[in-house]
């Protein structure tokens, strides 16, 4: 695999010099468990949709940051843009390091947080179009990948979240987006949706020769205990073992 760009203060150590994983965590203890199971190649996350009280969300982030270099604040609700403002409010109080936003709100969020002295790595959520070479915005507007990436770069966006991947259904679209993003200097690509131990190796192998700083699968449903809401460390280990081609 190609040697990636030098790490910056915004991104922690990476598997194969470019792979990170995002897993949701319930609390500080769960974060410790998941980070250990993921051998440190993990950015633990929370979702804003679970916090009607933004102060409670900020407290959770600060608690998790006692054991994690970065915390990611997601939207929740399948990437519901209604929670974009809540993400920013929690981030303003807690300095997580990484936040998720719909593309249409990403530049504002980045500028606002920088303006209050709390800069974050902000991703921009887009949706598969079903056609290689095109993406859709959450609003439904379809764009050529090249036009989208050029616009994102001009707006200062550093990373693109691609969701829902639906396992490997939209893998060819993801690969094309990753190539164009890397070519134009975007730092990261973050796929989400249906990624698990049965397909993680295929997903990573599809982009392993693309020289991008970080590639961060968001892996949720397959690793979370439905009753407790906690991410299961054994399921996290299974992801890494499958990626290495070892028995799970």
mmCIF file of N, CA and C in Angstrom, residues 147-243:
data_model
loop_
_atom_site.group_PDB
_atom_site.id
_atom_site.type_symbol
_atom_site.label_atom_id
_atom_site.label_comp_id
_atom_site.label_asym_id
_atom_site.label_seq_id
_atom_site.Cartn_x
_atom_site.Cartn_y
_atom_site.Cartn_z
ATOM 1 N N UNK A 147 -17.387 17.965 -10.200
ATOM 2 C CA UNK A 147 -17.942 19.278 -9.843
ATOM 3 C C UNK A 147 -18.140 19.389 -8.337
ATOM 4 N N UNK A 148 -18.627 18.316 -7.743
ATOM 5 C CA UNK A 148 -18.850 18.327 -6.296
ATOM 6 C C UNK A 148 -17.536 18.506 -5.539
ATOM 7 N N UNK A 149 -16.517 17.737 -5.912
ATOM 8 C CA UNK A 149 -15.237 17.806 -5.201
ATOM 9 C C UNK A 149 -14.605 19.185 -5.366
ATOM 10 N N UNK A 150 -14.701 19.746 -6.552
ATOM 11 C CA UNK A 150 -14.161 21.087 -6.783
ATOM 12 C C UNK A 150 -14.862 22.104 -5.878
ATOM 13 N N UNK A 151 -16.181 21.979 -5.754
ATOM 14 C CA UNK A 151 -16.940 22.885 -4.897
ATOM 15 C C UNK A 151 -16.565 22.677 -3.425
ATOM 16 N N UNK A 152 -16.474 21.406 -3.018
ATOM 17 C CA UNK A 152 -16.130 21.101 -1.629
ATOM 18 C C UNK A 152 -14.769 21.682 -1.269
ATOM 19 N N UNK A 153 -13.813 21.525 -2.166
ATOM 20 C CA UNK A 153 -12.474 22.045 -1.901
ATOM 21 C C UNK A 153 -12.491 23.564 -1.772
ATOM 22 N N UNK A 154 -13.247 24.225 -2.645
ATOM 23 C CA UNK A 154 -13.330 25.680 -2.601
ATOM 24 C C UNK A 154 -13.971 26.166 -1.304
ATOM 25 N N UNK A 155 -14.835 25.324 -0.723
ATOM 26 C CA UNK A 155 -15.527 25.676 0.519
ATOM 27 C C UNK A 155 -14.731 25.287 1.757
ATOM 28 N N UNK A 156 -13.563 24.699 1.572
ATOM 29 C CA UNK A 156 -12.719 24.331 2.699
ATOM 30 C C UNK A 156 -13.080 23.014 3.348
ATOM 31 N N UNK A 157 -13.887 22.185 2.678
ATOM 32 C CA UNK A 157 -14.284 20.891 3.232
ATOM 33 C C UNK A 157 -13.130 19.912 3.065
ATOM 34 N N UNK A 158 -12.810 19.195 4.134
ATOM 35 C CA UNK A 158 -11.650 18.306 4.132
ATOM 36 C C UNK A 158 -12.003 16.833 3.934
ATOM 37 N N UNK A 159 -13.242 16.454 4.222
ATOM 38 C CA UNK A 159 -13.613 15.046 4.171
ATOM 39 C C UNK A 159 -15.053 14.904 3.695
ATOM 40 N N UNK A 160 -15.343 13.791 3.014
ATOM 41 C CA UNK A 160 -16.682 13.530 2.492
ATOM 42 C C UNK A 160 -17.209 12.234 3.093
ATOM 43 N N UNK A 161 -18.421 12.298 3.642
ATOM 44 C CA UNK A 161 -19.090 11.089 4.119
ATOM 45 C C UNK A 161 -20.025 10.592 3.017
ATOM 46 N N UNK A 162 -19.930 9.308 2.704
ATOM 47 C CA UNK A 162 -20.695 8.704 1.613
ATOM 48 C C UNK A 162 -21.641 7.682 2.234
ATOM 49 N N UNK A 163 -22.961 7.983 2.185
ATOM 50 C CA UNK A 163 -23.922 7.187 2.949
ATOM 51 C C UNK A 163 -25.307 7.265 2.317
ATOM 52 N N UNK A 164 -26.010 6.106 2.193
ATOM 53 C CA UNK A 164 -25.642 4.761 2.651
ATOM 54 C C UNK A 164 -24.932 3.956 1.562
ATOM 55 N N UNK A 165 -23.827 3.350 1.940
ATOM 56 C CA UNK A 165 -23.081 2.501 1.012
ATOM 57 C C UNK A 165 -23.857 1.222 0.700
ATOM 58 N N UNK A 166 -24.657 0.768 1.652
ATOM 59 C CA UNK A 166 -25.425 -0.480 1.533
ATOM 60 C C UNK A 166 -24.496 -1.657 1.262
ATOM 61 N N UNK A 167 -23.516 -1.811 2.162
ATOM 62 C CA UNK A 167 -22.557 -2.906 2.011
ATOM 63 C C UNK A 167 -21.611 -2.627 0.876
ATOM 64 N N UNK A 168 -21.738 -3.388 -0.196
ATOM 65 C CA UNK A 168 -20.902 -3.144 -1.382
ATOM 66 C C UNK A 168 -21.749 -2.729 -2.587
ATOM 67 N N UNK A 169 -23.025 -2.416 -2.339
ATOM 68 C CA UNK A 169 -23.926 -2.052 -3.442
ATOM 69 C C UNK A 169 -23.392 -0.871 -4.235
ATOM 70 N N UNK A 170 -22.882 0.132 -3.530
ATOM 71 C CA UNK A 170 -22.397 1.347 -4.200
ATOM 72 C C UNK A 170 -20.873 1.451 -4.133
ATOM 73 N N UNK A 171 -20.192 0.310 -4.082
ATOM 74 C CA UNK A 171 -18.736 0.314 -3.908
ATOM 75 C C UNK A 171 -18.025 0.980 -5.079
ATOM 76 N N UNK A 172 -18.445 0.723 -6.308
ATOM 77 C CA UNK A 172 -17.789 1.340 -7.462
ATOM 78 C C UNK A 172 -17.929 2.857 -7.422
ATOM 79 N N UNK A 173 -19.065 3.346 -6.967
ATOM 80 C CA UNK A 173 -19.260 4.792 -6.824
ATOM 81 C C UNK A 173 -18.323 5.357 -5.751
ATOM 82 N N UNK A 174 -18.181 4.607 -4.661
ATOM 83 C CA UNK A 174 -17.288 5.026 -3.576
ATOM 84 C C UNK A 174 -15.840 5.111 -4.056
ATOM 85 N N UNK A 175 -15.410 4.121 -4.809
ATOM 86 C CA UNK A 175 -14.039 4.107 -5.310
ATOM 87 C C UNK A 175 -13.785 5.312 -6.207
ATOM 88 N N UNK A 176 -14.719 5.604 -7.086
ATOM 89 C CA UNK A 176 -14.554 6.747 -7.997
ATOM 90 C C UNK A 176 -14.473 8.052 -7.202
ATOM 91 N N UNK A 177 -15.366 8.205 -6.226
ATOM 92 C CA UNK A 177 -15.345 9.403 -5.387
ATOM 93 C C UNK A 177 -14.015 9.532 -4.655
ATOM 94 N N UNK A 178 -13.510 8.432 -4.131
ATOM 95 C CA UNK A 178 -12.245 8.452 -3.395
ATOM 96 C C UNK A 178 -11.092 8.868 -4.301
ATOM 97 N N UNK A 179 -11.070 8.348 -5.512
ATOM 98 C CA UNK A 179 -10.015 8.712 -6.468
ATOM 99 C C UNK A 179 -10.023 10.204 -6.767
ATOM 100 N N UNK A 180 -11.193 10.739 -7.051
ATOM 101 C CA UNK A 180 -11.284 12.161 -7.411
ATOM 102 C C UNK A 180 -10.977 13.041 -6.202
ATOM 103 N N UNK A 181 -11.452 12.629 -5.032
ATOM 104 C CA UNK A 181 -11.164 13.392 -3.815
ATOM 105 C C UNK A 181 -9.668 13.440 -3.553
ATOM 106 N N UNK A 182 -8.998 12.299 -3.662
ATOM 107 C CA UNK A 182 -7.553 12.236 -3.419
ATOM 108 C C UNK A 182 -6.796 13.073 -4.441
ATOM 109 N N UNK A 183 -7.205 12.972 -5.681
ATOM 110 C CA UNK A 183 -6.541 13.713 -6.764
ATOM 111 C C UNK A 183 -6.613 15.221 -6.533
ATOM 112 N N UNK A 184 -7.691 15.664 -5.891
ATOM 113 C CA UNK A 184 -7.905 17.099 -5.706
ATOM 114 C C UNK A 184 -7.568 17.586 -4.297
ATOM 115 N N UNK A 185 -6.932 16.721 -3.499
ATOM 116 C CA UNK A 185 -6.391 17.170 -2.234
ATOM 117 C C UNK A 185 -7.318 17.135 -1.044
ATOM 118 N N UNK A 186 -8.496 16.503 -1.162
ATOM 119 C CA UNK A 186 -9.313 16.307 0.033
ATOM 120 C C UNK A 186 -8.630 15.292 0.934
ATOM 121 N N UNK A 187 -8.827 15.441 2.223
ATOM 122 C CA UNK A 187 -8.082 14.611 3.171
ATOM 123 C C UNK A 187 -8.691 13.235 3.381
ATOM 124 N N UNK A 188 -10.018 13.138 3.386
ATOM 125 C CA UNK A 188 -10.605 11.870 3.775
ATOM 126 C C UNK A 188 -11.915 11.533 3.106
ATOM 127 N N UNK A 189 -12.242 10.232 3.131
ATOM 128 C CA UNK A 189 -13.528 9.710 2.690
ATOM 129 C C UNK A 189 -14.056 8.811 3.800
ATOM 130 N N UNK A 190 -15.357 8.932 4.082
ATOM 131 C CA UNK A 190 -15.959 8.219 5.204
ATOM 132 C C UNK A 190 -17.233 7.494 4.755
ATOM 133 N N UNK A 191 -17.111 6.225 4.357
ATOM 134 C CA UNK A 191 -18.302 5.474 3.947
ATOM 135 C C UNK A 191 -19.080 4.964 5.153
ATOM 136 N N UNK A 192 -20.378 4.820 4.998
ATOM 137 C CA UNK A 192 -21.222 4.300 6.078
ATOM 138 C C UNK A 192 -22.422 3.579 5.488
ATOM 139 N N UNK A 193 -22.878 2.564 6.220
ATOM 140 C CA UNK A 193 -24.085 1.862 5.819
ATOM 141 C C UNK A 193 -23.836 0.442 5.365
ATOM 142 N N UNK A 194 -24.158 -0.516 6.219
ATOM 143 C CA UNK A 194 -24.069 -1.922 5.836
ATOM 144 C C UNK A 194 -22.673 -2.497 5.805
ATOM 145 N N UNK A 195 -21.711 -1.818 6.398
ATOM 146 C CA UNK A 195 -20.338 -2.331 6.432
ATOM 147 C C UNK A 195 -20.195 -3.239 7.645
ATOM 148 N N UNK A 196 -19.661 -4.438 7.437
ATOM 149 C CA UNK A 196 -19.507 -5.390 8.533
ATOM 150 C C UNK A 196 -18.332 -6.323 8.243
ATOM 151 N N UNK A 197 -18.180 -7.366 9.059
ATOM 152 C CA UNK A 197 -17.004 -8.241 8.914
ATOM 153 C C UNK A 197 -17.039 -9.054 7.614
ATOM 154 N N UNK A 198 -18.204 -9.176 6.997
ATOM 155 C CA UNK A 198 -18.289 -9.964 5.756
ATOM 156 C C UNK A 198 -17.821 -9.195 4.524
ATOM 157 N N UNK A 199 -17.787 -7.871 4.611
ATOM 158 C CA UNK A 199 -17.422 -7.085 3.423
ATOM 159 C C UNK A 199 -16.320 -6.066 3.654
ATOM 160 N N UNK A 200 -15.833 -5.921 4.905
ATOM 161 C CA UNK A 200 -14.849 -4.873 5.181
ATOM 162 C C UNK A 200 -13.570 -5.053 4.354
ATOM 163 N N UNK A 201 -13.125 -6.278 4.164
ATOM 164 C CA UNK A 201 -11.894 -6.484 3.405
ATOM 165 C C UNK A 201 -12.076 -6.042 1.956
ATOM 166 N N UNK A 202 -13.217 -6.343 1.397
ATOM 167 C CA UNK A 202 -13.462 -5.936 0.010
ATOM 168 C C UNK A 202 -13.529 -4.415 -0.117
ATOM 169 N N UNK A 203 -14.150 -3.765 0.870
ATOM 170 C CA UNK A 203 -14.238 -2.305 0.840
ATOM 171 C C UNK A 203 -12.849 -1.678 0.909
ATOM 172 N N UNK A 204 -12.028 -2.122 1.854
ATOM 173 C CA UNK A 204 -10.689 -1.544 2.011
ATOM 174 C C UNK A 204 -9.803 -1.875 0.816
ATOM 175 N N UNK A 205 -9.852 -3.110 0.332
ATOM 176 C CA UNK A 205 -9.034 -3.490 -0.815
ATOM 177 C C UNK A 205 -9.369 -2.665 -2.052
ATOM 178 N N UNK A 206 -10.617 -2.234 -2.158
ATOM 179 C CA UNK A 206 -11.032 -1.468 -3.331
ATOM 180 C C UNK A 206 -10.369 -0.098 -3.400
ATOM 181 N N UNK A 207 -9.931 0.434 -2.235
ATOM 182 C CA UNK A 207 -9.350 1.780 -2.218
ATOM 183 C C UNK A 207 -7.897 1.788 -1.754
ATOM 184 N N UNK A 208 -7.305 0.625 -1.535
ATOM 185 C CA UNK A 208 -5.991 0.554 -0.889
ATOM 186 C C UNK A 208 -4.879 1.221 -1.692
ATOM 187 N N UNK A 209 -5.042 1.341 -2.993
ATOM 188 C CA UNK A 209 -3.985 1.943 -3.812
ATOM 189 C C UNK A 209 -4.247 3.410 -4.139
ATOM 190 N N UNK A 210 -5.259 3.983 -3.507
ATOM 191 C CA UNK A 210 -5.564 5.400 -3.696
ATOM 192 C C UNK A 210 -4.872 6.189 -2.592
ATOM 193 N N UNK A 211 -4.097 7.179 -2.954
ATOM 194 C CA UNK A 211 -3.269 7.908 -1.991
ATOM 195 C C UNK A 211 -4.078 9.005 -1.302
ATOM 196 N N UNK A 212 -4.888 8.598 -0.340
ATOM 197 C CA UNK A 212 -5.678 9.563 0.425
ATOM 198 C C UNK A 212 -5.251 9.484 1.886
ATOM 199 N N UNK A 213 -5.316 10.597 2.590
ATOM 200 C CA UNK A 213 -4.785 10.661 3.957
ATOM 201 C C UNK A 213 -5.514 9.718 4.905
ATOM 202 N N UNK A 214 -6.843 9.720 4.858
ATOM 203 C CA UNK A 214 -7.558 8.761 5.698
ATOM 204 C C UNK A 214 -8.856 8.306 5.038
ATOM 205 N N UNK A 215 -9.186 7.052 5.327
ATOM 206 C CA UNK A 215 -10.410 6.411 4.840
ATOM 207 C C UNK A 215 -11.055 5.800 6.076
ATOM 208 N N UNK A 216 -12.242 6.304 6.447
ATOM 209 C CA UNK A 216 -12.810 5.957 7.743
ATOM 210 C C UNK A 216 -14.213 5.362 7.610
ATOM 211 N N UNK A 217 -14.312 4.043 7.553
ATOM 212 C CA UNK A 217 -15.637 3.422 7.575
ATOM 213 C C UNK A 217 -16.341 3.682 8.905
ATOM 214 N N UNK A 218 -17.611 4.054 8.833
ATOM 215 C CA UNK A 218 -18.465 4.169 10.006
ATOM 216 C C UNK A 218 -19.225 2.854 10.109
ATOM 217 N N UNK A 219 -19.014 2.128 11.186
ATOM 218 C CA UNK A 219 -19.582 0.790 11.327
ATOM 219 C C UNK A 219 -20.436 0.762 12.584
ATOM 220 N N UNK A 220 -21.751 0.647 12.397
ATOM 221 C CA UNK A 220 -22.661 0.784 13.531
ATOM 222 C C UNK A 220 -23.510 -0.462 13.770
ATOM 223 N N UNK A 221 -24.510 -0.653 12.934
ATOM 224 C CA UNK A 221 -25.539 -1.654 13.192
ATOM 225 C C UNK A 221 -25.035 -3.040 13.533
ATOM 226 N N UNK A 222 -24.021 -3.508 12.827
ATOM 227 C CA UNK A 222 -23.548 -4.878 13.003
ATOM 228 C C UNK A 222 -22.761 -5.072 14.292
ATOM 229 N N UNK A 223 -22.394 -3.988 14.968
ATOM 230 C CA UNK A 223 -21.525 -4.103 16.146
ATOM 231 C C UNK A 223 -22.201 -3.670 17.442
ATOM 232 N N UNK A 224 -23.434 -3.204 17.375
ATOM 233 C CA UNK A 224 -24.101 -2.643 18.556
ATOM 234 C C UNK A 224 -25.079 -3.642 19.157
ATOM 235 N N UNK A 225 -24.998 -3.795 20.473
ATOM 236 C CA UNK A 225 -25.966 -4.612 21.192
ATOM 237 C C UNK A 225 -27.303 -3.866 21.209
ATOM 238 N N UNK A 226 -28.332 -4.505 20.679
ATOM 239 C CA UNK A 226 -29.613 -3.817 20.506
ATOM 240 C C UNK A 226 -30.280 -3.462 21.827
ATOM 241 N N UNK A 227 -30.027 -4.202 22.879
ATOM 242 C CA UNK A 227 -30.672 -3.928 24.163
ATOM 243 C C UNK A 227 -29.963 -2.825 24.940
ATOM 244 N N UNK A 228 -28.652 -2.903 25.014
ATOM 245 C CA UNK A 228 -27.901 -1.932 25.821
ATOM 246 C C UNK A 228 -27.466 -0.702 25.039
ATOM 247 N N UNK A 229 -27.389 -0.825 23.715
ATOM 248 C CA UNK A 229 -26.896 0.271 22.889
ATOM 249 C C UNK A 229 -25.384 0.404 22.897
ATOM 250 N N UNK A 230 -24.698 -0.547 23.511
ATOM 251 C CA UNK A 230 -23.239 -0.501 23.601
ATOM 252 C C UNK A 230 -22.621 -1.225 22.416
ATOM 253 N N UNK A 231 -21.535 -0.683 21.902
ATOM 254 C CA UNK A 231 -20.792 -1.392 20.866
ATOM 255 C C UNK A 231 -20.046 -2.557 21.500
ATOM 256 N N UNK A 232 -20.119 -3.715 20.860
ATOM 257 C CA UNK A 232 -19.590 -4.959 21.407
ATOM 258 C C UNK A 232 -18.122 -5.115 21.007
ATOM 259 N N UNK A 233 -17.197 -5.120 21.948
ATOM 260 C CA UNK A 233 -15.768 -5.217 21.609
ATOM 261 C C UNK A 233 -15.432 -6.428 20.743
ATOM 262 N N UNK A 234 -16.072 -7.563 20.996
ATOM 263 C CA UNK A 234 -15.791 -8.766 20.202
ATOM 264 C C UNK A 234 -16.151 -8.562 18.743
ATOM 265 N N UNK A 235 -17.194 -7.772 18.481
ATOM 266 C CA UNK A 235 -17.580 -7.496 17.094
ATOM 267 C C UNK A 235 -16.580 -6.549 16.428
ATOM 268 N N UNK A 236 -16.022 -5.647 17.213
ATOM 269 C CA UNK A 236 -14.976 -4.758 16.686
ATOM 270 C C UNK A 236 -13.745 -5.579 16.305
ATOM 271 N N UNK A 237 -13.348 -6.499 17.189
ATOM 272 C CA UNK A 237 -12.206 -7.377 16.890
ATOM 273 C C UNK A 237 -12.460 -8.176 15.621
ATOM 274 N N UNK A 238 -13.700 -8.602 15.449
ATOM 275 C CA UNK A 238 -14.056 -9.395 14.279
ATOM 276 C C UNK A 238 -13.836 -8.617 12.982
ATOM 277 N N UNK A 239 -14.104 -7.316 13.021
ATOM 278 C CA UNK A 239 -13.884 -6.450 11.852
ATOM 279 C C UNK A 239 -12.408 -6.461 11.450
ATOM 280 N N UNK A 240 -11.523 -6.281 12.424
ATOM 281 C CA UNK A 240 -10.092 -6.242 12.130
ATOM 282 C C UNK A 240 -9.566 -7.593 11.688
ATOM 283 N N UNK A 241 -10.026 -8.661 12.315
ATOM 284 C CA UNK A 241 -9.600 -9.999 11.910
ATOM 285 C C UNK A 241 -10.033 -10.304 10.481
ATOM 286 N N UNK A 242 -11.252 -9.923 10.146
ATOM 287 C CA UNK A 242 -11.734 -10.159 8.785
ATOM 288 C C UNK A 242 -10.931 -9.350 7.773
ATOM 289 N N UNK A 243 -10.563 -8.150 8.140
ATOM 290 C CA UNK A 243 -9.766 -7.317 7.238
ATOM 291 C C UNK A 243 -8.396 -7.943 6.985
#
